[in-house]
Coordinates of C-alpha atoms and ligand atoms in Angstrom, one line a residue:
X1 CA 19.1 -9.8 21.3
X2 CA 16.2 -11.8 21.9
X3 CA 13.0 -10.7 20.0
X4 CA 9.7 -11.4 20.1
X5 CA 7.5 -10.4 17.2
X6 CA 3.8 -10.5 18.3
X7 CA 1.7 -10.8 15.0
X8 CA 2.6 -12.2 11.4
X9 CA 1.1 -9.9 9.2
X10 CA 2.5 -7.7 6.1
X11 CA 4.1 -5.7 9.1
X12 CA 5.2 -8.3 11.4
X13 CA 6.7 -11.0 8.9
X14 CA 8.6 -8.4 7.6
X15 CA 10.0 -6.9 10.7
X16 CA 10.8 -10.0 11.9
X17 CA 12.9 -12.1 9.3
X18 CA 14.6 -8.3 9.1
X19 CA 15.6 -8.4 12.9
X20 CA 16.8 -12.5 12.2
X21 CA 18.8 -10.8 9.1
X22 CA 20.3 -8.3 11.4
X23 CA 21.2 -11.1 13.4
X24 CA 18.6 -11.4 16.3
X25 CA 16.8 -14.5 17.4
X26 CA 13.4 -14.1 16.8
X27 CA 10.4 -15.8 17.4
X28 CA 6.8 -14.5 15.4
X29 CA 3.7 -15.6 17.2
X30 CA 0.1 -15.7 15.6
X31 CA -3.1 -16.7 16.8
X32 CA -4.0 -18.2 13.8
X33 CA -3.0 -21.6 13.5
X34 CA -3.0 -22.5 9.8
X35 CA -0.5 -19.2 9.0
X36 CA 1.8 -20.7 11.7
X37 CA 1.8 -24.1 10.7
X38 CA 2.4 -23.1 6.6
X39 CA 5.3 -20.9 7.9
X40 CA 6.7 -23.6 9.7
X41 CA 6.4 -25.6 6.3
X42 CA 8.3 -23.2 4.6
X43 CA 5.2 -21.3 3.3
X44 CA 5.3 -17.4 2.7
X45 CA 1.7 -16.3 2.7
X46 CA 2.0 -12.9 1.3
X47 CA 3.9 -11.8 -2.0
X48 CA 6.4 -9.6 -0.4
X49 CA 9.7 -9.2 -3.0
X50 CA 12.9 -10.5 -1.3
X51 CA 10.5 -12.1 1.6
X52 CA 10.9 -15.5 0.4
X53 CA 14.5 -15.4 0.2
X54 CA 15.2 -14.2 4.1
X55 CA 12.4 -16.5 5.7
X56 CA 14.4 -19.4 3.5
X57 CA 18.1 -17.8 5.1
X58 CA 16.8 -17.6 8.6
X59 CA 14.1 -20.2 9.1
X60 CA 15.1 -22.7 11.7
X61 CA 18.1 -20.6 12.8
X62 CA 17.3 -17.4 14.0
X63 CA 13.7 -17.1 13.2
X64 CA 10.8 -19.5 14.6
X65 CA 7.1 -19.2 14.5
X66 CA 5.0 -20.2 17.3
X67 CA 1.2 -19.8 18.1
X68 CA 2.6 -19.6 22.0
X69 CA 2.2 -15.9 23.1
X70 CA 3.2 -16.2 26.6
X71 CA 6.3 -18.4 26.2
X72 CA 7.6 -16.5 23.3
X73 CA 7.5 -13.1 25.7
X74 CA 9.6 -14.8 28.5
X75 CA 11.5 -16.0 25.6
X76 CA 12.4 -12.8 24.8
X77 CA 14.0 -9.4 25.9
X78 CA 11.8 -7.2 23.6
X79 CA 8.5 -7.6 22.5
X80 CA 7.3 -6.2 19.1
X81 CA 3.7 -5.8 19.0
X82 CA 2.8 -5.8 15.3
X83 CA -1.0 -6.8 15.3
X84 CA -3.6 -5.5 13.0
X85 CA -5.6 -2.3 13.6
X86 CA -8.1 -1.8 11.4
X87 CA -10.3 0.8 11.2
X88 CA -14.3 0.9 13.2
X89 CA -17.4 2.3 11.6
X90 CA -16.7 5.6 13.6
X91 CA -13.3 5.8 11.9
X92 CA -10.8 5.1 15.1
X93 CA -9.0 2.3 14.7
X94 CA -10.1 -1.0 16.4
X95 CA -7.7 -1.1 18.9
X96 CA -9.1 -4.8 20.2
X97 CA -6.2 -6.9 19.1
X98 CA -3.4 -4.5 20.7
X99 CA -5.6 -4.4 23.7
X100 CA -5.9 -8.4 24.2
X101 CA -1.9 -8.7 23.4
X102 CA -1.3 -6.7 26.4
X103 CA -3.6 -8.8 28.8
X104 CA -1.6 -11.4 27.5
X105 CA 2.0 -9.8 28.2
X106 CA 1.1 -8.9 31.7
X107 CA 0.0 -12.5 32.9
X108 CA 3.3 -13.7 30.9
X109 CA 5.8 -10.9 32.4
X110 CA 8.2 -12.8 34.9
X111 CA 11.2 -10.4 34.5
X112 CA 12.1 -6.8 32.9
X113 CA 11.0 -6.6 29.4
X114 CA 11.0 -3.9 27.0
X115 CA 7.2 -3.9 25.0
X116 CA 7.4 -2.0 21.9
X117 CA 4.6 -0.9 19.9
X118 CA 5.1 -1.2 16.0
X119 CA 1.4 -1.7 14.5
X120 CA 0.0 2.3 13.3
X121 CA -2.2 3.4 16.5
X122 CA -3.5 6.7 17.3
X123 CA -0.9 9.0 19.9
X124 CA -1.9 7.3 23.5
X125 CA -1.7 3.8 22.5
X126 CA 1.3 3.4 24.2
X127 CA -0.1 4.5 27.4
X128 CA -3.0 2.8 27.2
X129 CA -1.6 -0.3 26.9
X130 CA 1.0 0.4 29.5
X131 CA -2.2 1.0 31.8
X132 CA -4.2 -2.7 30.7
X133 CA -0.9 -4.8 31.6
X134 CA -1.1 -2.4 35.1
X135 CA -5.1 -3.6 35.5
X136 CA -3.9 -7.2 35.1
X137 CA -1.7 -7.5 37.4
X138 CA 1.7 -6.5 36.3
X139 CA 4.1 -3.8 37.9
X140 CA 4.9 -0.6 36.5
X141 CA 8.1 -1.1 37.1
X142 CA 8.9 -4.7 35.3
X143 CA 8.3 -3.3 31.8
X144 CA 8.8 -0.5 29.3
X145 CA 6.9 0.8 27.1
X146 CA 8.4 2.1 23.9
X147 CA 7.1 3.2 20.1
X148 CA 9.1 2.3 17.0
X149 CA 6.5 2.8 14.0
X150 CA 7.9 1.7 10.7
X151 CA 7.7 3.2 7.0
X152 CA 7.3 -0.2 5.0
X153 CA 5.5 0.5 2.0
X154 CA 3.9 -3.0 0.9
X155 CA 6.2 -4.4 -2.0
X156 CA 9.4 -2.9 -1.2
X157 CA 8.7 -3.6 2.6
X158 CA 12.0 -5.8 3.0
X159 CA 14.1 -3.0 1.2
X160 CA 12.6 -0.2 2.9
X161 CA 13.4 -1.9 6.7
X162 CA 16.6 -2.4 6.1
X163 CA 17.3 0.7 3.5
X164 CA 15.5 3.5 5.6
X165 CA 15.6 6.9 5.4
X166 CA 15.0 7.3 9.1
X167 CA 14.5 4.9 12.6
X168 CA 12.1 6.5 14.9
X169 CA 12.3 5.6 18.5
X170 CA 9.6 6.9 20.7
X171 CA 11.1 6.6 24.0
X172 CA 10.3 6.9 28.0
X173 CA 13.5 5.8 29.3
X174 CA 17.2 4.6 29.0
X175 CA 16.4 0.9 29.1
X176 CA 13.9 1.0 26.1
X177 CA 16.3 3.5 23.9
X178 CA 19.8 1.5 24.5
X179 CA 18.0 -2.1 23.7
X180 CA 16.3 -0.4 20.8
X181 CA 19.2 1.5 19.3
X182 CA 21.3 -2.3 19.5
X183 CA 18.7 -3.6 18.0
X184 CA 19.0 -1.8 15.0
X185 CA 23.1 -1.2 15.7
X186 CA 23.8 -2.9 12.1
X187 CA 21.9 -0.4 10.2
X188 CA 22.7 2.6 12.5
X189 CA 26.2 1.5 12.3
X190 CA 26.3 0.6 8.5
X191 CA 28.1 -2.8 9.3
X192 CA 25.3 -4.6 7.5
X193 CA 25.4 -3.2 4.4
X194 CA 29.2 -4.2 4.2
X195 CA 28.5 -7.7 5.1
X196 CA 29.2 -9.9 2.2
X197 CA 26.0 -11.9 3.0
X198 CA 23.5 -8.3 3.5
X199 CA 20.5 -8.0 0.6
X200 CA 21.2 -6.0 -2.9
X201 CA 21.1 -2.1 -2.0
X202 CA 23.9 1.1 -1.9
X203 CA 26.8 0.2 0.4
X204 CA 27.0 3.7 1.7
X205 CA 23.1 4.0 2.9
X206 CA 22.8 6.0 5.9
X207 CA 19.8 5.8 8.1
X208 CA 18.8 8.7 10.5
X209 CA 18.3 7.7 14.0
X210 CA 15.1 10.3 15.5
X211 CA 15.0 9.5 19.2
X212 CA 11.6 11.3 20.4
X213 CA 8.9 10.9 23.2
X214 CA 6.4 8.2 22.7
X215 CA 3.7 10.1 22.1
X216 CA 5.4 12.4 19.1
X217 CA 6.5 9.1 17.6
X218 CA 2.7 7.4 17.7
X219 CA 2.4 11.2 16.0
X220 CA 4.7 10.9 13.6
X221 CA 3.6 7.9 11.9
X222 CA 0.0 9.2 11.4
X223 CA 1.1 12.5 10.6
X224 CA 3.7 11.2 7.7
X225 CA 0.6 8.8 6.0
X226 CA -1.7 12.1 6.4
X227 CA 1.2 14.2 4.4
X228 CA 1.3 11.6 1.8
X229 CA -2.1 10.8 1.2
X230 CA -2.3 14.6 1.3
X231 CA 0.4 14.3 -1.4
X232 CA -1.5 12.6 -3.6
X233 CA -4.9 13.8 -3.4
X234 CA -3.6 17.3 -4.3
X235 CA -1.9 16.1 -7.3
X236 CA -4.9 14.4 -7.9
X237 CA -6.8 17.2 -8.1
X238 CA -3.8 19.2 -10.2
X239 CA -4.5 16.0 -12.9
X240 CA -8.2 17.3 -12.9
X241 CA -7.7 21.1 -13.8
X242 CA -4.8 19.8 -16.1
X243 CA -7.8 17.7 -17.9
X244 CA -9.7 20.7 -18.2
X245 CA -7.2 22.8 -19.4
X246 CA -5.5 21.0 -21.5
X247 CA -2.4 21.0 -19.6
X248 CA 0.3 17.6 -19.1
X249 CA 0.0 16.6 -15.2
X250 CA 3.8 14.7 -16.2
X251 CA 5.1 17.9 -17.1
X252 CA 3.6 19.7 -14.2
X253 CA 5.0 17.4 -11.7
X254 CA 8.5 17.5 -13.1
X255 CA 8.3 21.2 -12.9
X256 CA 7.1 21.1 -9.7
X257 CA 8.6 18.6 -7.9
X258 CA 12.5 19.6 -9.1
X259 CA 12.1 21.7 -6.3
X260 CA 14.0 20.5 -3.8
X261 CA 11.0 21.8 -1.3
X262 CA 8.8 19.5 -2.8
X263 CA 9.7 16.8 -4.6
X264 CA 8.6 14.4 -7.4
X265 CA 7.7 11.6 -5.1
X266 CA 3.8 10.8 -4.4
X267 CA 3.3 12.8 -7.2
X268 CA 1.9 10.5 -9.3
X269 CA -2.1 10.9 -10.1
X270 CA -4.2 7.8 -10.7
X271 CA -7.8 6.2 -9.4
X272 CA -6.9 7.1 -5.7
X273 CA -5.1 5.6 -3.0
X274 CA -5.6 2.5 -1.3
X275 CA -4.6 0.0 1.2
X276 CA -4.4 -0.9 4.5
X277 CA -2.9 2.0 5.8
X278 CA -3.7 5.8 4.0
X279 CA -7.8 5.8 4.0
X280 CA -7.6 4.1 7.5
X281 CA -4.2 6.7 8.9
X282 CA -6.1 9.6 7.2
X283 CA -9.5 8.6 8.8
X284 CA -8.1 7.8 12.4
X285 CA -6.1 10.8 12.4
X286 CA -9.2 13.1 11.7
X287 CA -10.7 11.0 14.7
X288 CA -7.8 12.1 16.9
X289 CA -7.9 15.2 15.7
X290 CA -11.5 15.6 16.5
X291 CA -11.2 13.9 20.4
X292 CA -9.3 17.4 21.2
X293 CA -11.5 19.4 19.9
X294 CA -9.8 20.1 16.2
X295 CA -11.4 19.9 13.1
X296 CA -9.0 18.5 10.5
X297 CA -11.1 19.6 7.7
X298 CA -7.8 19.3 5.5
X299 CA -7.7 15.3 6.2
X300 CA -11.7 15.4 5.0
X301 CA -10.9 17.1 1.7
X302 CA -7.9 14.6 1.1
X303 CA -10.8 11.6 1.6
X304 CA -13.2 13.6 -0.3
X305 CA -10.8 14.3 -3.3
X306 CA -9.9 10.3 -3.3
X307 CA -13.2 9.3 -3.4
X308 CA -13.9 10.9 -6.3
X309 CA -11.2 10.2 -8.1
X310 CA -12.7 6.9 -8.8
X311 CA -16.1 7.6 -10.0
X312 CA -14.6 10.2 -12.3
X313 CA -12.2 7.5 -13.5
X314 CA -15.4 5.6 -14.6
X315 CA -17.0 8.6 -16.2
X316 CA -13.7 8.9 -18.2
X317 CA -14.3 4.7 -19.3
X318 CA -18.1 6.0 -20.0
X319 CA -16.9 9.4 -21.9
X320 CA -14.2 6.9 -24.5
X321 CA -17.1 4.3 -24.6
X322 CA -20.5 5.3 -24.2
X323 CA -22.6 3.0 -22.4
X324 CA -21.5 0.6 -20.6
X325 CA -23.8 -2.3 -20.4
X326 CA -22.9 -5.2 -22.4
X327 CA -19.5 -4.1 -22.7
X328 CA -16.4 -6.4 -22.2
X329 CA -13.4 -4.8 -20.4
X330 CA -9.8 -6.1 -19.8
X331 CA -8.9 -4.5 -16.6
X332 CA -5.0 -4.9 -15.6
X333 CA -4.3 -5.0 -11.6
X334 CA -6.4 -6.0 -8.8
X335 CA -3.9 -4.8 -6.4
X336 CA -4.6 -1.6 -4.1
X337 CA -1.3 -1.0 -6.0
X338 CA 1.9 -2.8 -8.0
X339 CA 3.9 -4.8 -6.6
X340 CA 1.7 -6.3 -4.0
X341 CA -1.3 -8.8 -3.9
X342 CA -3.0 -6.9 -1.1
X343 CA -6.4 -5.8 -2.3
X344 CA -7.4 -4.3 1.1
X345 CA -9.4 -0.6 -0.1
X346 CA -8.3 -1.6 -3.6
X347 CA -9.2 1.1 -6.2
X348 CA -9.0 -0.9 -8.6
X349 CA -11.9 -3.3 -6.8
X350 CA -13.9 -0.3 -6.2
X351 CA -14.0 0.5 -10.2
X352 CA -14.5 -2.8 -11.1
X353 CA -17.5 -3.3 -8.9
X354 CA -19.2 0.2 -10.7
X355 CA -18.2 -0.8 -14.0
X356 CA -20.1 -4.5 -12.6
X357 CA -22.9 -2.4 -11.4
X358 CA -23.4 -0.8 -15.0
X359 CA -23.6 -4.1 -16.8
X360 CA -19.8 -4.3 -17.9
X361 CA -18.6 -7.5 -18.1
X362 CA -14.9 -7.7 -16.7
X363 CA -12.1 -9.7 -17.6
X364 CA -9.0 -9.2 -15.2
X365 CA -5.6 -9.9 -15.1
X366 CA -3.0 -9.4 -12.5
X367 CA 0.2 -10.8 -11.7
X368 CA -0.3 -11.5 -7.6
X369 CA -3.6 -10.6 -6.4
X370 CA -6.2 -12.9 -8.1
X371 CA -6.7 -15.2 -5.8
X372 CA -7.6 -12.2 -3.5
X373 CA -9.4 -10.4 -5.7
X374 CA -11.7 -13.5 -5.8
X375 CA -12.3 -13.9 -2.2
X376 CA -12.7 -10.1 -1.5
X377 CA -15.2 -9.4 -4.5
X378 CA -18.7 -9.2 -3.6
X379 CA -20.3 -9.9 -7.1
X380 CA -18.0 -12.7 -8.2
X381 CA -18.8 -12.9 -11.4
X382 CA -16.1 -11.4 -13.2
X383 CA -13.5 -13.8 -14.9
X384 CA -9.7 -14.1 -14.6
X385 CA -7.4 -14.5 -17.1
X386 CA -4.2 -16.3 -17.7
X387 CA -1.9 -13.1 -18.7
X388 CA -2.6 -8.9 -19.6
X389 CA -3.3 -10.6 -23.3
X390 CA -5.6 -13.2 -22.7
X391 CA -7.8 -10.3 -20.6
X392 CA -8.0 -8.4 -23.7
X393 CA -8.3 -11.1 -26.2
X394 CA -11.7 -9.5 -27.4
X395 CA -12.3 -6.8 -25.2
X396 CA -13.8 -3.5 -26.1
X397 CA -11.2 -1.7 -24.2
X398 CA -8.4 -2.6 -21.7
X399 CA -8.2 -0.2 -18.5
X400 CA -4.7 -0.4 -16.2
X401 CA -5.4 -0.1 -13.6
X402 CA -2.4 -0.7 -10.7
X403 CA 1.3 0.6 -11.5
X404 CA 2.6 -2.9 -11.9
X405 CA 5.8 -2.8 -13.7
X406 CA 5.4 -5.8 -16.4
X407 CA 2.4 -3.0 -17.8
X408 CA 4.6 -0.6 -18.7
X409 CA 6.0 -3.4 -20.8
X410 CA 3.5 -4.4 -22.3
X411 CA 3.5 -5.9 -26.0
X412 CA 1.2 -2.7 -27.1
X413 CA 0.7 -4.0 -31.1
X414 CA -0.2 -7.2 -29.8
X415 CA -2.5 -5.8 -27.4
X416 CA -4.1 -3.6 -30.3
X417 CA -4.6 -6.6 -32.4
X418 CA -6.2 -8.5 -29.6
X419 CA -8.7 -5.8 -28.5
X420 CA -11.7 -5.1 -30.8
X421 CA -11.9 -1.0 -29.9
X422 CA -8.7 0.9 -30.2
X423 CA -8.4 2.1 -26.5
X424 CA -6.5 2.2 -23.8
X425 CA -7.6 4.1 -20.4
X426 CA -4.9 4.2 -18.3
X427 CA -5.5 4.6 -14.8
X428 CA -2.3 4.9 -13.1
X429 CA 0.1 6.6 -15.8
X430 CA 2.1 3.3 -16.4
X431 CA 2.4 3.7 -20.0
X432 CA 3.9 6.5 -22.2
X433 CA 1.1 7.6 -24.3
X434 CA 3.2 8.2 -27.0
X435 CA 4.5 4.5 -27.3
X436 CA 0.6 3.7 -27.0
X437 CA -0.1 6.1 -29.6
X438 CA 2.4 4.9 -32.0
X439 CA 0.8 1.3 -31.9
X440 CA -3.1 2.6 -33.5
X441 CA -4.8 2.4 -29.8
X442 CA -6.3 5.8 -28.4
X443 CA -5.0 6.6 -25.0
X444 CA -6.5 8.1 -22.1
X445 CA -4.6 8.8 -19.1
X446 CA -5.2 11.1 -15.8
X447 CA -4.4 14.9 -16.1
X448 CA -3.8 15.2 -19.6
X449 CA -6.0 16.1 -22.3
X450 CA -8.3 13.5 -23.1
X451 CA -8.6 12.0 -26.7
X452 CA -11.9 13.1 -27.9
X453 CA -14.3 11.4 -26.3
X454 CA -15.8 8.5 -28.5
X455 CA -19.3 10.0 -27.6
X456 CA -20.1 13.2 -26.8
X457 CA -23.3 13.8 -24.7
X458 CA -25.8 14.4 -27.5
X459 CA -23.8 13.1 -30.3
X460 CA -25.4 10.5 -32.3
X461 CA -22.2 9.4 -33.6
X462 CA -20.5 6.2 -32.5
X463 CA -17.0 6.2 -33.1
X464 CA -15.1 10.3 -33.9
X465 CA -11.7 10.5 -33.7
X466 CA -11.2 14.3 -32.7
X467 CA -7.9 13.9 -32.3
X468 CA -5.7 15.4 -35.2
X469 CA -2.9 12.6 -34.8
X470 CA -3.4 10.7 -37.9
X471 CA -2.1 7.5 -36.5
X472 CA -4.6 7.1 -35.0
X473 CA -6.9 4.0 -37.2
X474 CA -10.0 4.7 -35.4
X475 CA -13.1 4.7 -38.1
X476 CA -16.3 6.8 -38.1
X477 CA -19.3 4.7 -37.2
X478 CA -22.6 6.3 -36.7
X479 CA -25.4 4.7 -33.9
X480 CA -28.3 4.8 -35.9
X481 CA -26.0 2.9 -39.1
X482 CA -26.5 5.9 -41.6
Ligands
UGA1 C1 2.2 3.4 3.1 C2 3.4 4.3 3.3 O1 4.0 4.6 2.1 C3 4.5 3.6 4.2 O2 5.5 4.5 4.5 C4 3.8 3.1 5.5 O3 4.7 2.5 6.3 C5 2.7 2.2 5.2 O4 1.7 2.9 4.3 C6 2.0 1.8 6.5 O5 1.5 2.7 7.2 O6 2.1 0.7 6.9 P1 1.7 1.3 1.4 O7 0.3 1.5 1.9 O8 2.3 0.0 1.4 O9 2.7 2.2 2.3 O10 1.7 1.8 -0.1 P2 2.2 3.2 -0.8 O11 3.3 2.8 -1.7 O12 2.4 4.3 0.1 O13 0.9 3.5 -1.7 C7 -0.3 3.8 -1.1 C8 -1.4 4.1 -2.2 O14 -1.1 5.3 -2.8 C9 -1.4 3.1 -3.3 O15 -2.8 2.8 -3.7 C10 -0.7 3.7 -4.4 O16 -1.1 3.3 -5.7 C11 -1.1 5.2 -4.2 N1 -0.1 6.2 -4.7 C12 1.2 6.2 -4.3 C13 -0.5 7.1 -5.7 O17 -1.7 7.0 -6.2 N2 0.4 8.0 -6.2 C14 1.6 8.0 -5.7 O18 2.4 8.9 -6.2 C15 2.0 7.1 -4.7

């Protein structure tokens, strides 16, 4: 089938050298020049695991890129619209860039074509976009429209299209659901996964085809990101009264989750969510929510419960170190999580900036997302370093703070004789505090019973170690020296 793939984002580079994979010939168009052009060299400009290795397989053969809207849509016999929608002050998305794709497609349509809409919109995109190619001149009856959101989580985004759990097809008519459904034949059909060339995965994967209207399929996709930012706010707020009561948020979640109702996944508590898609799915679908007279007051807790998450993360750094000011902290990830260099609505960013604010100096490690993380923060004044140890080389404590894997690996004596305070504030649960324990550095995690704080409010000592565990080296220092 002939594809066209109509923006080369995080969403629309994937999908595309997947459908080239699956065997399609695809061509991605972008706007933007310089992306185009470093594509055509060969570039990959995001850090997207197994990316690399499919735009390198298909490049040239079955995949082009071209900044040629119009001749890549009579080019092809579907149309993928993949473009960004980020969110407007008043919380809807910005649907601009969907908008001006289909004033494009409806000067370009010379035969039947089947437009499908991928990018995360709010229920009524479809229609809407169906009703700007009919205001500029095309005929109702040369094109339709169809929805097909995806579940790529950023990271795994190459795995997940062609390892789903489920294809959703939001469809009006035959046309859209029979080119659709060949489309994806391989996967539907299993044949790729027993092709000796298909990417590392299970064999036997099975992915549900859901065949739905359009509008219960723009639904669905805003409805799944509500559930799991959902997910994870409530957990959050478990870790919170497990804090206060002294309870283990890991042994909660394993009790909880092993039921099959449930589940363990999105379960894990941290500094909050982030990215391009929850805080903007959770806000838009509030917005929808609210254009039909319903108050999603759930979605506002979940935003409200993320929020805070990160200023009480920074209450826990001041809690294990006092004040902040002059301070030096190694902070590991930039990331809005691990395994990505996106920094959109990063956390991490967020806590860095406070901790900036207080008069902490920050030096900050992470294995994709520096360059990033210098263009998107606002106070630039923090420093990079070369690897996890050269950011704590010195530091009075070392704060994780993105679920990168190479953390949980980390060299933890060497770390402890490289920092100059004994602890550890771990932000996303990547390390076992045990393991931390055992090599002399205090750890503090979310939703398990702090260590003793360092300083108490109204303690005039420095350094108290009101933690039994003896292997623990921390000293008593008092403020005032006596
Ligand atoms: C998310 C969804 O998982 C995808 O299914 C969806 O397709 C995508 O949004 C999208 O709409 O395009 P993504 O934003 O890439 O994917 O990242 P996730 O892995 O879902 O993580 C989102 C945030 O939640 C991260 O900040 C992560 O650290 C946090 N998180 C995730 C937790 O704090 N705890 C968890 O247990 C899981």
């Amino acid at each position: 089938m002939n594809i066209a793939v109509i923006g080369a984002g995080y969403v629309g580079l994937v999908s595309a050298a997947c459908f080239a994979e699956l065997g399609h010939e695809v061509i991605t168009v972008d706007m933007d020049k310089e992306k185009i052009a470093r594509l055509r060299a060969g570039g990959v400009p995001i850090h997207e695991d197994l990316l690399p290795e499919l735009l390198r397989r298909h490049h040239g053969k079955g995949l082009h890129f071209s900044t040629d809207i119009q001749a890549a849509f009579q080019f092809c016999d579907v149309a993928f619209i993949c473009v960004g929608t980020p969110p407007s002050p008043n919380g809807d998305a910005d649907l601009s860039f969907v908008e001006g794709v289909a004033q494009e497609l409806a000067l370009a349509l010379d035969d039947h074509k089947i437009i499908v809409e991928k990018s995360t919109v709010p229920v009524g995109t479809c229609e809407a976009v169906s009703r700007t190619m009919v205001l500029h001149g095309a005929r109702r009856e040369d094109f339709s429209i169809a929805s097909n959101p995806e579940f790529l989580r950023e990271g795994t985004a190459v795995h997940d299209f062609l390892f789903p759990d489920r294809i959703l097809l939001g469809v009006a008519d035959e046309a859209s659901r029979r080119a659709l459904t060949a489309i994806y034949a391989p996967i539907l059909d299993g044949s790729y996964y027993r092709r000796a060339s298909s990417l590392a995965g299970p064999t036997n994967h099975v992915a549900k085809l859901i065949v739905t209207g359009v509008k219960s399929a723009e639904l669905i996709k805003h409805a799944s990101n509500a559930f799991l930012a959902m997910k994870i706010s409530f957990i959050n707020a478990v870790a919170n009264v497990c804090e206060g009561v002294g309870a283990d948020v890991r042994e909660v979640v394993q009790g909880v989750g092993t039921d099959s109702r449930i589940g363990t996944q999105f379960l894990t508590p941290g500094i909050g969510y982030g990215g391009s898609c929850f805080p903007k799915d959770v806000l838009a679908f509030r917005s929808v929510a609210k254009s039909v007279g319903y108050d999603f007051a759930l979605l506002t807790e979940v935003m409200k419960v993320n929020n805070e998450q990160k200023l009480r993360f920074v209450e826990k750094i001041r809690k294990a170190l006092w004040t902040l000011r002059g301070k030096k902290l190694a902070v590991l990830g930039l990331a809005f999580k691990g395994g990505t260099d996106d920094v959109r609505e990063s956390p991490a960013l967020e806590i860095v900036q406070l901790l900036k604010a207080e008069g902490a100096s920050i030096r900050a490690y992470d294995p994709a997302a520096m360059e990033r993380a210098r263009g998107a923060l606002i106070d630039g004044t923090i420093s990079f370093a070369a690897d996890a140890y050269d950011a704590c080389a010195g530091a009075d404590a070392v704060l994780v703070l993105a679920e990168w894997e190479e953390f949980a690996a980390l060299d933890l004596n060497r770390i402890r004789a490289l920092l100059k305070l004994p602890i550890l504030i771990d932000g996303k649960n990547v390390l076992q505090p045990s393991e931390v324990r055992k090599a002399g550095l205090h750890y503090y995690g979310v939703g398990s019973e702090a260590e003793a704080p360092l300083i108490d409010s109204g303690s005039r000592q420095r350094f108290a170690v009101g933690n039994s565990d003896l292997s623990h080296p921390a000293t008593l220092v008092s403020a005032s020296g006596d």
